[in-house]
Amino acid sequence: MAEHRYEPKQIEPRWQRVWADERTWEVSNDEADGREASYVLEMLPYPSGEPHIGHLKVYSVGDAVAHFHRRSGRRVLHPMGYDAFGLPAENHAIQTGQHPRDSTDAAIASFQRQFREWGISIDWTREFGTHEPRYYRWTQWIFLALYEAGLAYRKEAAVKWCPVDQTVLANEQVVDGHCERCGALVEARQLEQWFFRITDYADRLLTDLDGIDWPEHVKTMQRNWIGRSEGAEVAFRCEDLDPAHPIDYPVFTTRPDTLFGATFFVMAPEHPDVLRLAAGTEHEDAVREYVNRSLTESAQERGDLDKEKTGVPLGRSVVNPVNGERLPMYVADYVLMEYGTGAIMAVPAHDERDHAFAVRFGLPIRRVIADPEGSGELPYTGDGPLVDSHPDFDGLPNREALGAIVDWLDREGKGHASVNYRLRDWLLSRQRYWGCPIPIVHCDACGLVPVPAEQLPVLLPDIEDYAPKGRSPLAAAEDWVRTTCPRCGGPARRETDTMDTFVDSSWYFLRYCDASNDEAAWSKEALARWMPVDQYIGGVEHAILHLLYARFFVKALADLGHMPDGVQEPFARLFTQGMITKDGAKMSKSKGNVVSPREIVERFGADTARCYILFIGPPDQDADWSDSAVEGMFRFLSRFWRACAVAADELADHPVLDEPGEDAVRILRKANWAIERVTSAMGGRFAFNTAIAAVMELFNELTPERRGAADPGSVRFGLATAASLLFPFAPHASADAHHRLTGARVWEEPWPAADPAYLEAEEFELVVQVNGKVRDRVSAPADADRDALLALARDRPNVIAHLDGHEVVKEVVVPGRLVNFVVR
RNA sequence: GCGGAUGUGGCGGAAUUGGUAGACGCGCAGGCUUCAGGUGCCUGUGGGGGCAACCCCGUGGAGGUUCGAGUCCUCUCAUCCGCACCA
């Protein structure tokens, strides 16, 4: 007998070569073979250095799903690309002078090599990097489509500025007042920037969440981020400046029921009218000083909740539209310009912040909602009947009064029901080099002029100095900046900002559907074939940014007629995988606890690495890496492969007997049980850990010791079934083992179906309880009825002992499971 | 503060509609084989008691519902994550 050793270094490249030579995983858009289409997609990697353990996890999960879909009879699109623009490559260039393109392309080469070594089943014909002109040409085209639809615009606004990265940031990229990338304290700056009008889609982005199959916590995060509030907009009139021309200041409130309790009025320091209002009053200097201080304060300092309330009177007043009372005006930094209208009515009796401010500044506090519990404490933010408001409303429960008051305001023309969102427009321009150029020309005569579509792409020019200087490094490429206006032909300058890389990744899944189209970003027919993505897989860290932006793009493109009918969402199902930690901590170079996939694959092979990472626990949860457990997985695959190789020699060509013996039936039962287990684990919840455990259990029944007198055909069937079920997780070893045992290619085999005849057992282990405690177990026929089971149970010696001297008051029988005697 | 999640052996984790808690694996212990071994194989392994048959305890904690609770209900503790002066 030949000696068999499990050598992944020989097995894995052999099968990888077959798949590459035969282009096994490629799918065309033209096939009309009746198979259902399935689009399985993992989030595209940012190519830096080489793949880390998180990449191994996400692609191991995605590949298992892709294989399962294929063998379940679907035609599967499973592509790969690279999110190749971005700051790390640019920062590397600043340090070393190496062109970001060179370091990025080197990283991509390393990713490609390793993805192939991992045996991931990718259609490589659709591959691209977002930094390639053939891709970003269409990123620019989308930008212009949105620009022409009014969904991309330029305006001056208070924006978030990272002093280290020397660029503006989107709100979504500021975490606790710090730059998400580099951790620097973010500053506020007044700058003219490019925005996408994502706020136009706030409502649809919110309501359409109900129709997609995403983890609830991700939906919740998006709902919180969009932050819808229902309330009313109410105008407060100021007649102090010029009684002939009063100014109406609208405020947004979620509590119009408390309007009668308003005792003062507050504006944000950024409010454009603050200085004008204070001018000429005794408070003018104090206001100017306060505003200046607020504007230079960091977002973190200003947002500190423990900070005492500050503010300055404006020396002016507004009129409360519901009762004509004059309310003093203040400027205070607890009011935010970005939310609502930048001004609020303050109701200290029923709002904690207003209460704190009123106490600090000695302002009146007027209760207008009674507390049904009778507590006199203020502020009171609960519900109750209105008091001291207006005869028409007093006594009404406040929720009812709210509607009545809004109706009244509406009739009087003083306000109306209103909805406010926390979501703000997406700031997309960046003062950085390594990104997609914004295809706009500035012409002194014509203003902003889009670059005509036939002139796309606007190529990113090469430059000498990548260091940011507060303006885009592109500005230094003077020959490139100088151009002619496409409209009037006069001298003009190119836009020198580049796009946020999240723009690139907001549509890449569309391009995969039609990656080699030179005429258009895609054809609608190609999208209709694949979109939406059936299963999207990635890290939860993208729960807001990427996943919200991509949804916005698809909706906006659908409105512009670029999507096939019915496609309103990019990702029908989402799975978020947990992180792999080491010693309980996030892996990082500085901690020195990084596990390199390359080293693991080198030592144990890709199958071991992939199986281990799926076996470690439920893939949506964080899991801690264990070196010894990896070795355990290698031992299992070795044992398994060796057993198959030996069996292939010894048991060749034996069929399963028509009337298998007792030991064979046990194996056939276990095999069908495993089919059932693995299939259901692949379905809803991606319980790959239990799927692999089921294959292990099946294999444990097949060891020479356990087989007993089973015939060779049944043993071979058991092993081949195990190989077939293991294929989505360990494709190389499984393909090899399956081929040795059967001569067939496992990926061409349909997913096995369990034979119901072998799922039903003839006997089961009856559990016998007395007062809910297990006292014995006895084998019982599967079809035994209630009386038979009770008789069997009563006969057990330990049961007799526990029933002795007691009265049985109840007998509970669960057929197929247990008997419980309740005794006194 | 608001929202979301998670608590099960030494460790990672299993456990259909409430019905045998601890599958599978790691680790550990003992044995066998080989022996230079870090390989391979077998057995055992929640805690406590007992020669044994068995008995008691046990899913973060406290109550409750039930013949029966890891699972359902109430309260509570801990950890993690998201948002946070959003009017």
mmCIF file of N, CA and C (backbone and C1' of nucleotides) in Angstrom, chain A residues 217 220 229 253-254 302 305 309 334 336 339 353 422 424 616 618 628 635 639 685 689 696-697 700 765 775 777 798 802 817 820, chain B residues 3-4 12-17 19-21 23-27 40-42 54-57 67-68 82-87:
data_model
loop_
_atom_site.group_PDB
_atom_site.id
_atom_site.type_symbol
_atom_site.label_atom_id
_atom_site.label_comp_id
_atom_site.label_asym_id
_atom_site.label_seq_id
_atom_site.Cartn_x
_atom_site.Cartn_y
_atom_site.Cartn_z
ATOM 1 N N HIS A 217 -28.860 45.365 13.997
ATOM 2 C CA HIS A 217 -28.038 46.423 14.604
ATOM 3 C C HIS A 217 -27.489 47.373 13.547
ATOM 4 N N THR A 220 -30.309 49.682 12.720
ATOM 5 C CA THR A 220 -30.471 50.634 13.827
ATOM 6 C C THR A 220 -29.443 51.749 13.736
ATOM 7 N N SER A 229 -36.676 63.192 13.108
ATOM 8 C CA SER A 229 -37.488 63.708 14.220
ATOM 9 C C SER A 229 -38.710 64.395 13.659
ATOM 10 N N THR A 253 -39.002 72.334 16.565
ATOM 11 C CA THR A 253 -39.190 71.730 17.881
ATOM 12 C C THR A 253 -39.940 70.414 17.756
ATOM 13 N N THR A 254 -39.541 69.444 18.554
ATOM 14 C CA THR A 254 -40.304 68.191 18.608
ATOM 15 C C THR A 254 -41.411 68.310 19.648
ATOM 16 N N ARG A 302 -16.328 71.695 22.729
ATOM 17 C CA ARG A 302 -17.655 72.297 22.696
ATOM 18 C C ARG A 302 -18.732 71.256 23.016
ATOM 19 N N LEU A 305 -20.368 67.139 27.386
ATOM 20 C CA LEU A 305 -21.664 67.218 28.063
ATOM 21 C C LEU A 305 -21.574 67.761 29.484
ATOM 22 N N LYS A 309 -23.234 75.222 31.016
ATOM 23 C CA LYS A 309 -23.806 75.978 29.911
ATOM 24 C C LYS A 309 -23.236 77.395 29.900
ATOM 25 N N TYR A 334 -24.631 75.707 23.040
ATOM 26 C CA TYR A 334 -25.309 74.410 23.096
ATOM 27 C C TYR A 334 -26.329 74.284 21.975
ATOM 28 N N LEU A 336 -26.822 74.114 18.021
ATOM 29 C CA LEU A 336 -25.985 73.751 16.889
ATOM 30 C C LEU A 336 -26.560 74.329 15.601
ATOM 31 N N TYR A 339 -28.103 71.666 12.951
ATOM 32 C CA TYR A 339 -29.337 70.928 13.141
ATOM 33 C C TYR A 339 -30.510 71.890 13.211
ATOM 34 N N ARG A 353 -31.554 70.729 28.962
ATOM 35 C CA ARG A 353 -30.521 71.693 28.576
ATOM 36 C C ARG A 353 -31.005 73.115 28.814
ATOM 37 N N ARG A 422 -31.101 64.326 11.139
ATOM 38 C CA ARG A 422 -29.765 64.566 11.644
ATOM 39 C C ARG A 422 -28.733 64.471 10.517
ATOM 40 N N ARG A 424 -26.615 64.937 7.328
ATOM 41 C CA ARG A 424 -26.248 66.144 6.590
ATOM 42 C C ARG A 424 -25.650 65.759 5.256
ATOM 43 N N ILE A 616 -13.835 28.509 14.216
ATOM 44 C CA ILE A 616 -13.497 29.178 15.483
ATOM 45 C C ILE A 616 -14.756 29.649 16.231
ATOM 46 N N PRO A 618 -19.185 31.410 15.559
ATOM 47 C CA PRO A 618 -20.127 32.005 14.603
ATOM 48 C C PRO A 618 -19.445 33.183 13.898
ATOM 49 N N SER A 628 -2.808 26.868 18.731
ATOM 50 C CA SER A 628 -2.895 25.414 18.892
ATOM 51 C C SER A 628 -4.156 24.875 18.233
ATOM 52 N N ARG A 635 -4.581 18.831 11.834
ATOM 53 C CA ARG A 635 -4.614 17.393 12.143
ATOM 54 C C ARG A 635 -5.876 16.753 11.591
ATOM 55 N N ARG A 639 -5.915 13.834 8.818
ATOM 56 C CA ARG A 639 -6.557 12.535 9.072
ATOM 57 C C ARG A 639 -7.600 12.243 8.005
ATOM 58 N N ARG A 685 -28.178 31.183 8.786
ATOM 59 C CA ARG A 685 -27.356 31.867 9.778
ATOM 60 C C ARG A 685 -25.856 31.714 9.583
ATOM 61 N N ASN A 689 -19.352 26.944 11.726
ATOM 62 C CA ASN A 689 -18.678 26.197 12.798
ATOM 63 C C ASN A 689 -19.395 24.888 13.080
ATOM 64 N N MET A 696 -17.040 16.577 10.955
ATOM 65 C CA MET A 696 -16.110 15.876 11.859
ATOM 66 C C MET A 696 -16.812 14.677 12.516
ATOM 67 N N GLU A 697 -18.050 14.896 12.922
ATOM 68 C CA GLU A 697 -18.786 13.791 13.549
ATOM 69 C C GLU A 697 -18.986 12.649 12.563
ATOM 70 N N ASN A 700 -15.791 10.850 12.212
ATOM 71 C CA ASN A 700 -15.495 10.024 13.395
ATOM 72 C C ASN A 700 -16.205 8.679 13.342
ATOM 73 N N GLU A 765 -33.581 7.136 21.936
ATOM 74 C CA GLU A 765 -33.273 6.982 23.345
ATOM 75 C C GLU A 765 -34.315 7.737 24.160
ATOM 76 N N ARG A 775 -33.782 10.261 35.324
ATOM 77 C CA ARG A 775 -33.443 9.130 36.181
ATOM 78 C C ARG A 775 -32.966 7.928 35.390
ATOM 79 N N ARG A 777 -32.403 6.265 30.997
ATOM 80 C CA ARG A 777 -32.588 6.359 29.546
ATOM 81 C C ARG A 777 -32.755 4.944 29.031
ATOM 82 N N ASN A 798 -34.041 2.157 38.156
ATOM 83 C CA ASN A 798 -33.820 3.418 38.867
ATOM 84 C C ASN A 798 -35.108 4.236 38.945
ATOM 85 N N HIS A 802 -37.281 5.457 42.328
ATOM 86 C CA HIS A 802 -37.712 6.828 42.604
ATOM 87 C C HIS A 802 -39.217 6.971 42.722
ATOM 88 N N ARG A 817 -39.348 11.521 22.542
ATOM 89 C CA ARG A 817 -38.380 12.203 23.394
ATOM 90 C C ARG A 817 -38.335 11.659 24.823
ATOM 91 N N ASN A 820 -42.135 11.874 31.690
ATOM 92 C CA ASN A 820 -41.879 12.499 32.988
ATOM 93 C C ASN A 820 -42.990 12.117 33.961
ATOM 94 P P G B 3 -33.777 53.413 24.976
ATOM 95 O "O5'" G B 3 -32.980 52.868 23.723
ATOM 96 C "C5'" G B 3 -33.447 53.142 22.404
ATOM 97 C "C4'" G B 3 -32.433 52.703 21.393
ATOM 98 C "C3'" G B 3 -31.985 51.250 21.479
ATOM 99 O "O3'" G B 3 -32.942 50.356 20.952
ATOM 100 C "C1'" G B 3 -30.095 52.611 21.207
ATOM 101 P P G B 4 -33.022 48.879 21.606
ATOM 102 O "O5'" G B 4 -31.719 48.166 21.047
ATOM 103 C "C5'" G B 4 -31.567 47.962 19.644
ATOM 104 C "C4'" G B 4 -30.179 47.473 19.342
ATOM 105 C "C3'" G B 4 -29.784 46.152 19.978
ATOM 106 O "O3'" G B 4 -30.351 45.045 19.323
ATOM 107 C "C1'" G B 4 -28.005 47.683 20.168
ATOM 108 P P G B 12 -13.562 31.317 26.127
ATOM 109 O "O5'" G B 12 -13.556 30.758 24.641
ATOM 110 C "C5'" G B 12 -12.700 31.338 23.673
ATOM 111 C "C4'" G B 12 -12.937 30.700 22.334
ATOM 112 C "C3'" G B 12 -14.397 30.621 21.918
ATOM 113 O "O3'" G B 12 -14.866 31.865 21.427
ATOM 114 C "C1'" G B 12 -13.353 28.550 21.487
ATOM 115 P P G B 13 -16.405 32.214 21.514
ATOM 116 O "O5'" G B 13 -17.019 31.140 20.523
ATOM 117 C "C5'" G B 13 -18.314 30.614 20.715
ATOM 118 C "C4'" G B 13 -18.322 29.220 20.177
ATOM 119 C "C3'" G B 13 -19.674 28.535 20.224
ATOM 120 O "O3'" G B 13 -20.317 28.746 18.981
ATOM 121 C "C1'" G B 13 -18.083 27.198 21.340
ATOM 122 P P A B 14 -21.867 28.695 18.853
ATOM 123 O "O5'" A B 14 -22.068 27.146 18.652
ATOM 124 C "C5'" A B 14 -22.768 26.453 19.587
ATOM 125 C "C4'" A B 14 -22.931 25.050 19.149
ATOM 126 C "C3'" A B 14 -24.381 24.597 19.286
ATOM 127 O "O3'" A B 14 -25.017 24.653 18.042
ATOM 128 C "C1'" A B 14 -22.979 23.304 20.693
ATOM 129 P P A B 15 -26.400 25.437 17.951
ATOM 130 O "O5'" A B 15 -27.327 24.678 19.013
ATOM 131 C "C5'" A B 15 -27.850 23.404 18.700
ATOM 132 C "C4'" A B 15 -28.477 22.798 19.911
ATOM 133 C "C3'" A B 15 -29.586 23.609 20.570
ATOM 134 O "O3'" A B 15 -30.817 23.475 19.900
ATOM 135 C "C1'" A B 15 -28.110 22.811 22.223
ATOM 136 P P U B 16 -31.667 24.755 19.558
ATOM 137 O "O5'" U B 16 -33.165 24.445 19.989
ATOM 138 C "C5'" U B 16 -33.991 23.586 19.255
ATOM 139 C "C4'" U B 16 -34.483 24.205 17.972
ATOM 140 C "C3'" U B 16 -35.983 24.283 17.821
ATOM 141 O "O3'" U B 16 -36.321 25.252 16.851
ATOM 142 C "C1'" U B 16 -35.165 22.675 16.348
ATOM 143 P P U B 17 -36.707 26.716 17.305
ATOM 144 O "O5'" U B 17 -37.743 26.489 18.496
ATOM 145 C "C5'" U B 17 -38.654 27.530 18.790
ATOM 146 C "C4'" U B 17 -40.044 26.994 18.870
ATOM 147 C "C3'" U B 17 -40.477 26.446 20.232
ATOM 148 O "O3'" U B 17 -40.806 27.472 21.146
ATOM 149 C "C1'" U B 17 -41.205 25.002 18.494
ATOM 150 P P G B 19 -36.474 22.758 24.147
ATOM 151 O "O5'" G B 19 -36.722 21.461 25.022
ATOM 152 C "C5'" G B 19 -36.168 21.370 26.328
ATOM 153 C "C4'" G B 19 -36.147 19.932 26.758
ATOM 154 C "C3'" G B 19 -35.845 18.966 25.634
ATOM 155 O "O3'" G B 19 -35.054 17.915 26.154
ATOM 156 C "C1'" G B 19 -37.963 18.469 26.570
ATOM 157 P P U B 20 -33.494 18.074 26.165
ATOM 158 O "O5'" U B 20 -33.107 16.729 26.908
ATOM 159 C "C5'" U B 20 -33.530 16.487 28.249
ATOM 160 C "C4'" U B 20 -32.456 15.686 28.933
ATOM 161 C "C3'" U B 20 -31.082 16.353 28.920
ATOM 162 O "O3'" U B 20 -30.419 16.060 30.147
ATOM 163 C "C1'" U B 20 -30.970 14.272 27.816
ATOM 164 P P A B 21 -30.444 17.169 31.268
ATOM 165 O "O5'" A B 21 -29.574 18.330 30.600
ATOM 166 C "C5'" A B 21 -28.213 18.085 30.373
ATOM 167 C "C4'" A B 21 -27.763 18.923 29.227
ATOM 168 C "C3'" A B 21 -26.301 18.754 28.907
ATOM 169 O "O3'" A B 21 -26.149 17.720 27.942
ATOM 170 C "C1'" A B 21 -26.801 21.058 29.166
ATOM 171 P P A B 23 -19.583 17.694 24.761
ATOM 172 O "O5'" A B 23 -19.867 17.094 23.307
ATOM 173 C "C5'" A B 23 -20.996 16.276 23.065
ATOM 174 C "C4'" A B 23 -21.541 16.529 21.688
ATOM 175 C "C3'" A B 23 -20.496 16.614 20.579
ATOM 176 O "O3'" A B 23 -20.120 15.338 20.113
ATOM 177 C "C1'" A B 23 -22.000 18.424 20.392
ATOM 178 P P C B 24 -18.623 14.880 20.091
ATOM 179 O "O5'" C B 24 -17.954 15.988 19.154
ATOM 180 C "C5'" C B 24 -18.193 15.991 17.752
ATOM 181 C "C4'" C B 24 -17.561 17.205 17.129
ATOM 182 C "C3'" C B 24 -16.115 17.469 17.556
ATOM 183 O "O3'" C B 24 -15.205 16.675 16.830
ATOM 184 C "C1'" C B 24 -17.331 19.468 17.726
ATOM 185 P P G B 25 -13.909 16.108 17.555
ATOM 186 O "O5'" G B 25 -13.073 17.428 17.829
ATOM 187 C "C5'" G B 25 -12.412 18.079 16.752
ATOM 188 C "C4'" G B 25 -11.955 19.452 17.158
ATOM 189 C "C3'" G B 25 -10.868 19.543 18.217
ATOM 190 O "O3'" G B 25 -9.582 19.227 17.705
ATOM 191 C "C1'" G B 25 -12.529 21.171 18.636
ATOM 192 P P C B 26 -8.460 18.742 18.689
ATOM 193 O "O5'" C B 26 -8.098 20.065 19.521
ATOM 194 C "C5'" C B 26 -7.468 21.153 18.864
ATOM 195 C "C4'" C B 26 -7.306 22.290 19.841
ATOM 196 C "C3'" C B 26 -6.464 21.983 21.074
ATOM 197 O "O3'" C B 26 -5.081 22.039 20.806
ATOM 198 C "C1'" C B 26 -8.424 23.120 21.718
ATOM 199 P P G B 27 -4.129 21.010 21.542
ATOM 200 O "O5'" G B 27 -4.270 21.403 23.078
ATOM 201 C "C5'" G B 27 -3.787 22.648 23.549
ATOM 202 C "C4'" G B 27 -4.198 22.847 24.988
ATOM 203 C "C3'" G B 27 -3.736 21.757 25.953
ATOM 204 O "O3'" G B 27 -2.421 21.995 26.400
ATOM 205 C "C1'" G B 27 -6.038 22.177 26.287
ATOM 206 P P G B 40 0.045 14.210 15.293
ATOM 207 O "O5'" G B 40 -0.139 12.649 15.088
ATOM 208 C "C5'" G B 40 -0.236 12.093 13.785
ATOM 209 C "C4'" G B 40 -0.324 10.593 13.873
ATOM 210 C "C3'" G B 40 -1.431 10.076 14.768
ATOM 211 O "O3'" G B 40 -2.679 10.061 14.108
ATOM 212 C "C1'" G B 40 0.571 8.964 15.308
ATOM 213 P P C B 41 -4.020 10.400 14.910
ATOM 214 O "O5'" C B 41 -4.289 9.057 15.720
ATOM 215 C "C5'" C B 41 -4.550 7.851 15.050
ATOM 216 C "C4'" C B 41 -4.485 6.691 15.997
ATOM 217 C "C3'" C B 41 -5.420 6.774 17.194
ATOM 218 O "O3'" C B 41 -6.743 6.392 16.870
ATOM 219 C "C1'" C B 41 -3.275 6.143 17.938
ATOM 220 P P C B 42 -7.971 7.029 17.676
ATOM 221 O "O5'" C B 42 -7.927 6.229 19.041
ATOM 222 C "C5'" C B 42 -8.151 4.828 19.064
ATOM 223 C "C4'" C B 42 -7.966 4.297 20.459
ATOM 224 C "C3'" C B 42 -8.793 4.992 21.534
ATOM 225 O "O3'" C B 42 -10.123 4.526 21.590
ATOM 226 C "C1'" C B 42 -6.564 4.763 22.281
ATOM 227 P P C B 54 -26.565 3.628 37.584
ATOM 228 O "O5'" C B 54 -27.515 4.038 38.767
ATOM 229 C "C5'" C B 54 -27.735 5.392 39.083
ATOM 230 C "C4'" C B 54 -27.638 5.589 40.576
ATOM 231 C "C3'" C B 54 -27.755 7.032 41.015
ATOM 232 O "O3'" C B 54 -29.119 7.384 41.168
ATOM 233 C "C1'" C B 54 -25.836 6.101 42.010
ATOM 234 P P C B 55 -29.611 8.805 40.730
ATOM 235 O "O5'" C B 55 -29.108 9.679 41.959
ATOM 236 C "C5'" C B 55 -29.595 9.428 43.266
ATOM 237 C "C4'" C B 55 -28.847 10.263 44.267
ATOM 238 C "C3'" C B 55 -28.785 11.750 43.946
ATOM 239 O "O3'" C B 55 -29.971 12.423 44.305
ATOM 240 C "C1'" C B 55 -26.644 10.999 44.581
ATOM 241 P P C B 56 -30.445 13.678 43.441
ATOM 242 O "O5'" C B 56 -29.489 14.812 43.994
ATOM 243 C "C5'" C B 56 -29.565 15.214 45.359
ATOM 244 C "C4'" C B 56 -28.438 16.165 45.688
ATOM 245 C "C3'" C B 56 -28.314 17.381 44.779
ATOM 246 O "O3'" C B 56 -29.224 18.411 45.124
ATOM 247 C "C1'" C B 56 -26.185 16.417 45.074
ATOM 248 P P C B 57 -29.801 19.349 43.970
ATOM 249 O "O5'" C B 57 -28.533 20.236 43.563
ATOM 250 C "C5'" C B 57 -27.978 21.154 44.484
ATOM 251 C "C4'" C B 57 -26.708 21.753 43.951
ATOM 252 C "C3'" C B 57 -26.810 22.448 42.600
ATOM 253 O "O3'" C B 57 -27.367 23.752 42.703
ATOM 254 C "C1'" C B 57 -24.893 21.087 42.614
ATOM 255 P P C B 67 -47.749 22.564 35.833
ATOM 256 O "O5'" C B 67 -46.554 21.518 35.911
ATOM 257 C "C5'" C B 67 -46.473 20.632 37.025
ATOM 258 C "C4'" C B 67 -45.378 19.630 36.759
ATOM 259 C "C3'" C B 67 -44.063 20.217 36.300
ATOM 260 O "O3'" C B 67 -43.282 20.656 37.392
ATOM 261 C "C1'" C B 67 -44.649 18.423 34.878
ATOM 262 P P G B 68 -42.490 22.011 37.297
ATOM 263 O "O5'" G B 68 -41.440 21.707 36.146
ATOM 264 C "C5'" G B 68 -40.383 20.780 36.398
ATOM 265 C "C4'" G B 68 -39.597 20.544 35.146
ATOM 266 C "C3'" G B 68 -39.022 21.794 34.484
ATOM 267 O "O3'" G B 68 -37.819 22.194 35.103
ATOM 268 C "C1'" G B 68 -40.041 20.419 32.856
ATOM 269 P P G B 82 -17.713 51.993 18.697
ATOM 270 O "O5'" G B 82 -19.148 52.477 18.208
ATOM 271 C "C5'" G B 82 -19.626 52.095 16.928
ATOM 272 C "C4'" G B 82 -21.062 52.489 16.783
ATOM 273 C "C3'" G B 82 -21.371 53.954 17.067
ATOM 274 O "O3'" G B 82 -21.050 54.789 15.991
ATOM 275 C "C1'" G B 82 -22.950 52.605 18.163
ATOM 276 P P C B 83 -20.477 56.253 16.304
ATOM 277 O "O5'" C B 83 -21.769 57.005 16.840
ATOM 278 C "C5'" C B 83 -22.853 57.258 15.960
ATOM 279 C "C4'" C B 83 -24.007 57.842 16.724
ATOM 280 C "C3'" C B 83 -23.725 59.099 17.523
ATOM 281 O "O3'" C B 83 -23.615 60.265 16.726
ATOM 282 C "C1'" C B 83 -24.999 57.633 18.834
ATOM 283 P P A B 84 -22.535 61.363 17.199
ATOM 284 O "O5'" A B 84 -23.159 61.901 18.550
ATOM 285 C "C5'" A B 84 -24.376 62.624 18.522
ATOM 286 C "C4'" A B 84 -24.944 62.715 19.908
ATOM 287 C "C3'" A B 84 -24.231 63.647 20.866
ATOM 288 O "O3'" A B 84 -24.518 64.995 20.578
ATOM 289 C "C1'" A B 84 -24.851 61.666 21.989
ATOM 290 P P C B 85 -23.590 66.128 21.201
ATOM 291 O "O5'" C B 85 -24.653 66.951 22.069
ATOM 292 C "C5'" C B 85 -25.385 66.316 23.087
ATOM 293 C "C4'" C B 85 -26.429 67.280 23.609
ATOM 294 C "C3'" C B 85 -27.120 68.082 22.523
ATOM 295 O "O3'" C B 85 -28.511 68.199 22.828
ATOM 296 C "C1'" C B 85 -26.134 69.532 24.080
ATOM 297 P P C B 86 -29.475 66.949 22.561
ATOM 298 O "O5'" C B 86 -29.773 67.097 21.000
ATOM 299 C "C5'" C B 86 -30.675 68.095 20.527
ATOM 300 C "C4'" C B 86 -31.304 67.575 19.248
ATOM 301 C "C3'" C B 86 -31.548 66.065 19.288
ATOM 302 O "O3'" C B 86 -32.855 65.632 19.081
ATOM 303 C "C1'" C B 86 -30.018 66.651 17.518
ATOM 304 P P A B 87 -34.075 65.939 18.656
ATOM 305 O "O5'" A B 87 -34.590 67.071 19.636
ATOM 306 C "C5'" A B 87 -35.519 67.989 19.168
ATOM 307 C "C4'" A B 87 -35.540 69.165 20.089
ATOM 308 C "C3'" A B 87 -36.211 70.415 19.509
ATOM 309 O "O3'" A B 87 -37.612 70.365 19.639
ATOM 310 C "C1'" A B 87 -34.145 71.004 20.449
#
